[in-house]
Amino acid sequence: MPLRKSSDSRPQISQVSPGAAIAGGELQIRGKGFAKSERPRVTIGDVNAPVIIGSDTYVIARVPEGATAGDLVVESGPASSESWACDIGIPIADSLHPVANPAFDAAGNIYTTFSGSRGQKVPVAVYKIDLNFNLKPFINELMNATALAFDPEGLLYISSRFEGMVYQVTPSGNMSVFVEGMGVATGIAFDGEHNLYVGDRSGTIFKISPNRQIFVFATLEPSIAAYHLAFGPEGYLYVTGPTTSSFDSVYRISHEGEVENFYRGLGRPQGMAFDQDGRLYVAASLAGRKGVVRIAPDRKPELFLSGPGVVGLAFAPSGALVLATTNALFRVDVGIKGRPLI
């Protein structure tokens, strides 16, 4: 007996990829009936989304500025599809210049930077964003603030790629030099024994013990931008260092400093974070699609979030993902718990 054709003449969505995005990101929509009478139209919430490619079964739509609600609908003539839920990021701060991950303190406040161009002295180097998303200056006198990390005692550490130093900052904002001579100091991260690791983008990963003894932990190829560091669930150090290649790697370094290629095939990989299930999230592009790439423990990648200019990310205690772009921060309610950093 032949199959009975559906009497539903409305557009029907079968898949949206990826399931999360920020303004400027592109969503690939698959289904049928998108262009029965005229070119398909897409709305996200109450906002029209520009259609980049539109056919009867396949649409690419760009997330517009001002989109916040995640209900995506495809319209063709007078007919419209049922809504499809997407996680759309909302801006929480702008007029910034992050170059790495934001950081959370124990209370859930967010810290981010205005790093500036090399050698540029900016009025505010580090900002604090409270639980109500109020942006306040936190550190003023620091040149080229780069990476941020908290230790178990709640002290904030900030690298300066210009000075080759890492600073230690109290919750009240009192700053002192923790270590110097770190070359072009970029990414920083703590391991489970409270050792601090610092990436000198010219080719060295330093290990600094709690009593400030300095060791060369590993060496890598130089990066044109920065080293970004994150510890995985097995206690290995993961490193990205974008080069001029569009097929860059995420490296994994053992406890003994042995370097291996964990995954190769990303465009300009930068900030990283792990979730509690051991999946790695990288600010990068995959097959030309920009945003956040998720790499499973079996090393299979997928584009998790679409968006331009993403340089860093961090999981909030609530399960939201906070993204740093080249000039702003976004919050995306993805409902994923991050791996504790220390």
PDB file of C-alpha atoms in Angstrom, residues 100-282:
ATOM      1  CA  ALA A 100      40.836  35.185  26.255  1.00  0.00           C
ATOM      2  CA  ASN A 101      38.275  33.526  28.525  1.00  0.00           C
ATOM      3  CA  PRO A 102      36.223  35.505  31.020  1.00  0.00           C
ATOM      4  CA  ALA A 103      36.501  34.286  34.630  1.00  0.00           C
ATOM      5  CA  PHE A 104      34.021  33.688  37.454  1.00  0.00           C
ATOM      6  CA  ASP A 105      34.681  34.222  41.149  1.00  0.00           C
ATOM      7  CA  ALA A 106      33.057  32.053  43.831  1.00  0.00           C
ATOM      8  CA  ALA A 107      30.075  34.416  44.099  1.00  0.00           C
ATOM      9  CA  GLY A 108      29.340  34.237  40.360  1.00  0.00           C
ATOM     10  CA  ASN A 109      30.684  37.656  39.373  1.00  0.00           C
ATOM     11  CA  ILE A 110      32.249  37.794  35.903  1.00  0.00           C
ATOM     12  CA  TYR A 111      35.652  39.321  35.127  1.00  0.00           C
ATOM     13  CA  THR A 112      36.816  40.346  31.676  1.00  0.00           C
ATOM     14  CA  THR A 113      39.363  42.664  30.081  1.00  0.00           C
ATOM     15  CA  PHE A 114      39.917  45.629  27.865  1.00  0.00           C
ATOM     16  CA  SER A 115      43.271  44.396  26.641  1.00  0.00           C
ATOM     17  CA  GLY A 116      44.054  47.009  23.988  1.00  0.00           C
ATOM     18  CA  SER A 117      46.649  46.847  21.248  1.00  0.00           C
ATOM     19  CA  ARG A 118      50.223  45.995  22.236  1.00  0.00           C
ATOM     20  CA  GLY A 119      51.685  48.764  24.392  1.00  0.00           C
ATOM     21  CA  GLN A 120      48.386  50.643  24.610  1.00  0.00           C
ATOM     22  CA  LYS A 121      47.570  52.119  28.016  1.00  0.00           C
ATOM     23  CA  VAL A 122      43.805  51.915  28.551  1.00  0.00           C
ATOM     24  CA  PRO A 123      41.730  53.634  31.277  1.00  0.00           C
ATOM     25  CA  VAL A 124      40.366  50.321  32.622  1.00  0.00           C
ATOM     26  CA  ALA A 125      42.191  47.007  32.142  1.00  0.00           C
ATOM     27  CA  VAL A 126      39.824  44.605  33.943  1.00  0.00           C
ATOM     28  CA  TYR A 127      36.091  44.913  34.515  1.00  0.00           C
ATOM     29  CA  LYS A 128      33.844  43.180  37.019  1.00  0.00           C
ATOM     30  CA  ILE A 129      30.258  42.301  36.078  1.00  0.00           C
ATOM     31  CA  ASP A 130      28.008  41.614  39.065  1.00  0.00           C
ATOM     32  CA  LEU A 131      25.025  39.260  39.287  1.00  0.00           C
ATOM     33  CA  ASN A 132      22.744  41.982  37.922  1.00  0.00           C
ATOM     34  CA  PHE A 133      25.077  42.460  34.931  1.00  0.00           C
ATOM     35  CA  ASN A 134      26.302  45.844  36.101  1.00  0.00           C
ATOM     36  CA  LEU A 135      29.699  46.589  34.551  1.00  0.00           C
ATOM     37  CA  LYS A 136      32.205  48.188  36.920  1.00  0.00           C
ATOM     38  CA  PRO A 137      35.932  49.025  36.609  1.00  0.00           C
ATOM     39  CA  PHE A 138      38.076  46.664  38.702  1.00  0.00           C
ATOM     40  CA  ILE A 139      41.733  47.182  37.673  1.00  0.00           C
ATOM     41  CA  ASN A 140      43.079  50.336  36.065  1.00  0.00           C
ATOM     42  CA  GLU A 141      46.890  50.329  36.084  1.00  0.00           C
ATOM     43  CA  LEU A 142      47.818  47.297  34.001  1.00  0.00           C
ATOM     44  CA  MET A 143      49.202  47.146  30.464  1.00  0.00           C
ATOM     45  CA  ASN A 144      47.653  44.648  28.022  1.00  0.00           C
ATOM     46  CA  ALA A 145      45.691  42.509  30.486  1.00  0.00           C
ATOM     47  CA  THR A 146      45.420  39.140  28.750  1.00  0.00           C
ATOM     48  CA  ALA A 147      44.276  36.001  30.587  1.00  0.00           C
ATOM     49  CA  LEU A 148      42.407  35.612  33.886  1.00  0.00           C
ATOM     50  CA  ALA A 149      42.263  32.790  36.443  1.00  0.00           C
ATOM     51  CA  PHE A 150      41.241  32.386  40.093  1.00  0.00           C
ATOM     52  CA  ASP A 151      43.082  30.328  42.708  1.00  0.00           C
ATOM     53  CA  PRO A 152      41.318  28.347  45.479  1.00  0.00           C
ATOM     54  CA  GLU A 153      41.651  31.277  47.906  1.00  0.00           C
ATOM     55  CA  GLY A 154      39.710  33.586  45.592  1.00  0.00           C
ATOM     56  CA  LEU A 155      42.700  35.608  44.382  1.00  0.00           C
ATOM     57  CA  LEU A 156      42.596  36.672  40.739  1.00  0.00           C
ATOM     58  CA  TYR A 157      45.641  36.208  38.495  1.00  0.00           C
ATOM     59  CA  ILE A 158      46.115  38.324  35.382  1.00  0.00           C
ATOM     60  CA  SER A 159      48.776  37.908  32.710  1.00  0.00           C
ATOM     61  CA  SER A 160      50.253  40.832  30.771  1.00  0.00           C
ATOM     62  CA  ARG A 161      51.539  39.931  27.344  1.00  0.00           C
ATOM     63  CA  PHE A 162      53.348  43.285  27.162  1.00  0.00           C
ATOM     64  CA  GLU A 163      55.244  43.056  30.445  1.00  0.00           C
ATOM     65  CA  GLY A 164      55.741  39.281  30.627  1.00  0.00           C
ATOM     66  CA  MET A 165      54.290  39.298  34.139  1.00  0.00           C
ATOM     67  CA  VAL A 166      51.476  37.626  36.022  1.00  0.00           C
ATOM     68  CA  TYR A 167      49.783  39.750  38.668  1.00  0.00           C
ATOM     69  CA  GLN A 168      47.935  38.605  41.780  1.00  0.00           C
ATOM     70  CA  VAL A 169      44.851  40.611  42.780  1.00  0.00           C
ATOM     71  CA  THR A 170      42.826  40.510  45.995  1.00  0.00           C
ATOM     72  CA  PRO A 171      38.998  40.703  45.967  1.00  0.00           C
ATOM     73  CA  SER A 172      39.279  44.385  46.896  1.00  0.00           C
ATOM     74  CA  GLY A 173      41.466  45.093  43.850  1.00  0.00           C
ATOM     75  CA  ASN A 174      44.918  45.334  45.460  1.00  0.00           C
ATOM     76  CA  MET A 175      47.450  44.170  42.879  1.00  0.00           C
ATOM     77  CA  SER A 176      50.981  42.833  43.195  1.00  0.00           C
ATOM     78  CA  VAL A 177      53.441  41.023  40.924  1.00  0.00           C
ATOM     79  CA  PHE A 178      53.221  37.245  41.340  1.00  0.00           C
ATOM     80  CA  VAL A 179      55.860  36.242  38.785  1.00  0.00           C
ATOM     81  CA  GLU A 180      57.831  37.938  36.008  1.00  0.00           C
ATOM     82  CA  GLY A 181      60.030  36.943  33.091  1.00  0.00           C
ATOM     83  CA  MET A 182      57.277  34.972  31.350  1.00  0.00           C
ATOM     84  CA  GLY A 183      58.067  36.182  27.827  1.00  0.00           C
ATOM     85  CA  VAL A 184      54.895  37.086  25.936  1.00  0.00           C
ATOM     86  CA  ALA A 185      52.673  35.888  28.788  1.00  0.00           C
ATOM     87  CA  THR A 186      49.219  34.886  27.535  1.00  0.00           C
ATOM     88  CA  GLY A 187      47.100  31.941  28.778  1.00  0.00           C
ATOM     89  CA  ILE A 188      47.116  30.900  32.440  1.00  0.00           C
ATOM     90  CA  ALA A 189      45.536  28.003  34.336  1.00  0.00           C
ATOM     91  CA  PHE A 190      45.825  26.211  37.705  1.00  0.00           C
ATOM     92  CA  ASP A 191      46.161  22.455  38.128  1.00  0.00           C
ATOM     93  CA  GLY A 192      44.702  20.432  40.999  1.00  0.00           C
ATOM     94  CA  GLU A 193      47.826  20.960  43.120  1.00  0.00           C
ATOM     95  CA  HIS A 194      47.606  24.758  42.783  1.00  0.00           C
ATOM     96  CA  ASN A 195      50.540  25.072  40.392  1.00  0.00           C
ATOM     97  CA  LEU A 196      50.074  27.926  37.932  1.00  0.00           C
ATOM     98  CA  TYR A 197      50.831  27.368  34.250  1.00  0.00           C
ATOM     99  CA  VAL A 198      51.656  30.295  31.983  1.00  0.00           C
ATOM    100  CA  GLY A 199      51.822  30.201  28.213  1.00  0.00           C
ATOM    101  CA  ASP A 200      54.567  32.263  26.573  1.00  0.00           C
ATOM    102  CA  ARG A 201      53.299  32.439  23.007  1.00  0.00           C
ATOM    103  CA  SER A 202      56.848  32.421  21.648  1.00  0.00           C
ATOM    104  CA  GLY A 203      56.985  28.700  22.461  1.00  0.00           C
ATOM    105  CA  THR A 204      57.106  27.867  26.184  1.00  0.00           C
ATOM    106  CA  ILE A 205      54.675  26.656  28.840  1.00  0.00           C
ATOM    107  CA  PHE A 206      55.965  27.602  32.303  1.00  0.00           C
ATOM    108  CA  LYS A 207      54.956  25.881  35.532  1.00  0.00           C
ATOM    109  CA  ILE A 208      55.048  27.977  38.715  1.00  0.00           C
ATOM    110  CA  SER A 209      54.760  26.169  42.031  1.00  0.00           C
ATOM    111  CA  PRO A 210      52.784  27.642  44.956  1.00  0.00           C
ATOM    112  CA  ASN A 211      56.087  28.918  46.422  1.00  0.00           C
ATOM    113  CA  ARG A 212      56.857  30.613  43.052  1.00  0.00           C
ATOM    114  CA  GLN A 213      59.531  28.259  41.769  1.00  0.00           C
ATOM    115  CA  ILE A 214      59.578  28.437  37.967  1.00  0.00           C
ATOM    116  CA  PHE A 215      60.005  25.415  35.664  1.00  0.00           C
ATOM    117  CA  VAL A 216      59.839  24.982  31.890  1.00  0.00           C
ATOM    118  CA  PHE A 217      56.984  22.490  31.583  1.00  0.00           C
ATOM    119  CA  ALA A 218      56.727  22.048  27.802  1.00  0.00           C
ATOM    120  CA  THR A 219      57.633  23.660  24.486  1.00  0.00           C
ATOM    121  CA  LEU A 220      55.385  24.177  21.465  1.00  0.00           C
ATOM    122  CA  GLU A 221      55.385  25.931  18.119  1.00  0.00           C
ATOM    123  CA  PRO A 222      55.088  29.720  18.483  1.00  0.00           C
ATOM    124  CA  SER A 223      51.651  31.317  18.090  1.00  0.00           C
ATOM    125  CA  ILE A 224      50.824  34.497  16.195  1.00  0.00           C
ATOM    126  CA  ALA A 225      48.314  35.483  18.882  1.00  0.00           C
ATOM    127  CA  ALA A 226      48.348  33.627  22.222  1.00  0.00           C
ATOM    128  CA  TYR A 227      48.436  30.342  24.023  1.00  0.00           C
ATOM    129  CA  HIS A 228      45.137  29.453  25.692  1.00  0.00           C
ATOM    130  CA  LEU A 229      45.261  26.901  28.519  1.00  0.00           C
ATOM    131  CA  ALA A 230      42.687  24.632  30.198  1.00  0.00           C
ATOM    132  CA  PHE A 231      42.955  21.512  32.341  1.00  0.00           C
ATOM    133  CA  GLY A 232      40.940  18.471  31.354  1.00  0.00           C
ATOM    134  CA  PRO A 233      39.248  15.958  33.647  1.00  0.00           C
ATOM    135  CA  GLU A 234      42.243  13.591  33.565  1.00  0.00           C
ATOM    136  CA  GLY A 235      44.552  16.339  34.773  1.00  0.00           C
ATOM    137  CA  TYR A 236      46.200  16.884  31.401  1.00  0.00           C
ATOM    138  CA  LEU A 237      46.829  20.424  30.180  1.00  0.00           C
ATOM    139  CA  TYR A 238      45.136  21.402  26.906  1.00  0.00           C
ATOM    140  CA  VAL A 239      46.624  24.192  24.814  1.00  0.00           C
ATOM    141  CA  THR A 240      45.619  26.101  21.715  1.00  0.00           C
ATOM    142  CA  GLY A 241      47.881  28.514  19.890  1.00  0.00           C
ATOM    143  CA  PRO A 242      46.499  29.854  16.636  1.00  0.00           C
ATOM    144  CA  THR A 243      48.909  30.133  13.711  1.00  0.00           C
ATOM    145  CA  THR A 244      48.476  31.279  10.115  1.00  0.00           C
ATOM    146  CA  SER A 245      47.107  27.823   9.252  1.00  0.00           C
ATOM    147  CA  SER A 246      43.365  27.179   8.927  1.00  0.00           C
ATOM    148  CA  PHE A 247      43.966  23.622  10.164  1.00  0.00           C
ATOM    149  CA  ASP A 248      45.290  24.196  13.671  1.00  0.00           C
ATOM    150  CA  SER A 249      45.512  21.849  16.622  1.00  0.00           C
ATOM    151  CA  VAL A 250      44.421  21.431  20.192  1.00  0.00           C
ATOM    152  CA  TYR A 251      47.405  20.014  22.063  1.00  0.00           C
ATOM    153  CA  ARG A 252      47.315  17.836  25.164  1.00  0.00           C
ATOM    154  CA  ILE A 253      50.265  17.790  27.562  1.00  0.00           C
ATOM    155  CA  SER A 254      50.806  14.993  30.086  1.00  0.00           C
ATOM    156  CA  HIS A 255      51.863  15.434  33.695  1.00  0.00           C
ATOM    157  CA  GLU A 256      55.459  14.835  32.555  1.00  0.00           C
ATOM    158  CA  GLY A 257      55.307  17.572  29.906  1.00  0.00           C
ATOM    159  CA  GLU A 258      54.903  15.269  26.906  1.00  0.00           C
ATOM    160  CA  VAL A 259      52.989  16.960  24.090  1.00  0.00           C
ATOM    161  CA  GLU A 260      50.522  15.174  21.815  1.00  0.00           C
ATOM    162  CA  ASN A 261      48.092  16.362  19.170  1.00  0.00           C
ATOM    163  CA  PHE A 262      44.615  15.910  20.686  1.00  0.00           C
ATOM    164  CA  TYR A 263      42.660  17.220  17.696  1.00  0.00           C
ATOM    165  CA  ARG A 264      43.751  18.828  14.427  1.00  0.00           C
ATOM    166  CA  GLY A 265      41.436  20.635  12.034  1.00  0.00           C
ATOM    167  CA  LEU A 266      40.266  23.879  13.638  1.00  0.00           C
ATOM    168  CA  GLY A 267      40.514  27.398  12.315  1.00  0.00           C
ATOM    169  CA  ARG A 268      42.118  29.861  14.758  1.00  0.00           C
ATOM    170  CA  PRO A 269      41.373  27.953  18.005  1.00  0.00           C
ATOM    171  CA  GLN A 270      41.455  30.169  21.088  1.00  0.00           C
ATOM    172  CA  GLY A 271      39.770  30.001  24.532  1.00  0.00           C
ATOM    173  CA  MET A 272      38.621  26.647  25.933  1.00  0.00           C
ATOM    174  CA  ALA A 273      36.430  25.178  28.667  1.00  0.00           C
ATOM    175  CA  PHE A 274      35.355  21.690  29.718  1.00  0.00           C
ATOM    176  CA  ASP A 275      31.916  20.569  30.871  1.00  0.00           C
ATOM    177  CA  GLN A 276      31.385  18.105  33.699  1.00  0.00           C
ATOM    178  CA  ASP A 277      31.106  15.225  31.196  1.00  0.00           C
ATOM    179  CA  GLY A 278      34.613  15.836  29.881  1.00  0.00           C
ATOM    180  CA  ARG A 279      33.610  17.470  26.601  1.00  0.00           C
ATOM    181  CA  LEU A 280      35.896  20.240  25.384  1.00  0.00           C
ATOM    182  CA  TYR A 281      34.513  23.533  24.038  1.00  0.00           C
ATOM    183  CA  VAL A 282      36.825  25.638  21.877  1.00  0.00           C
TER     184      VAL A 282
END
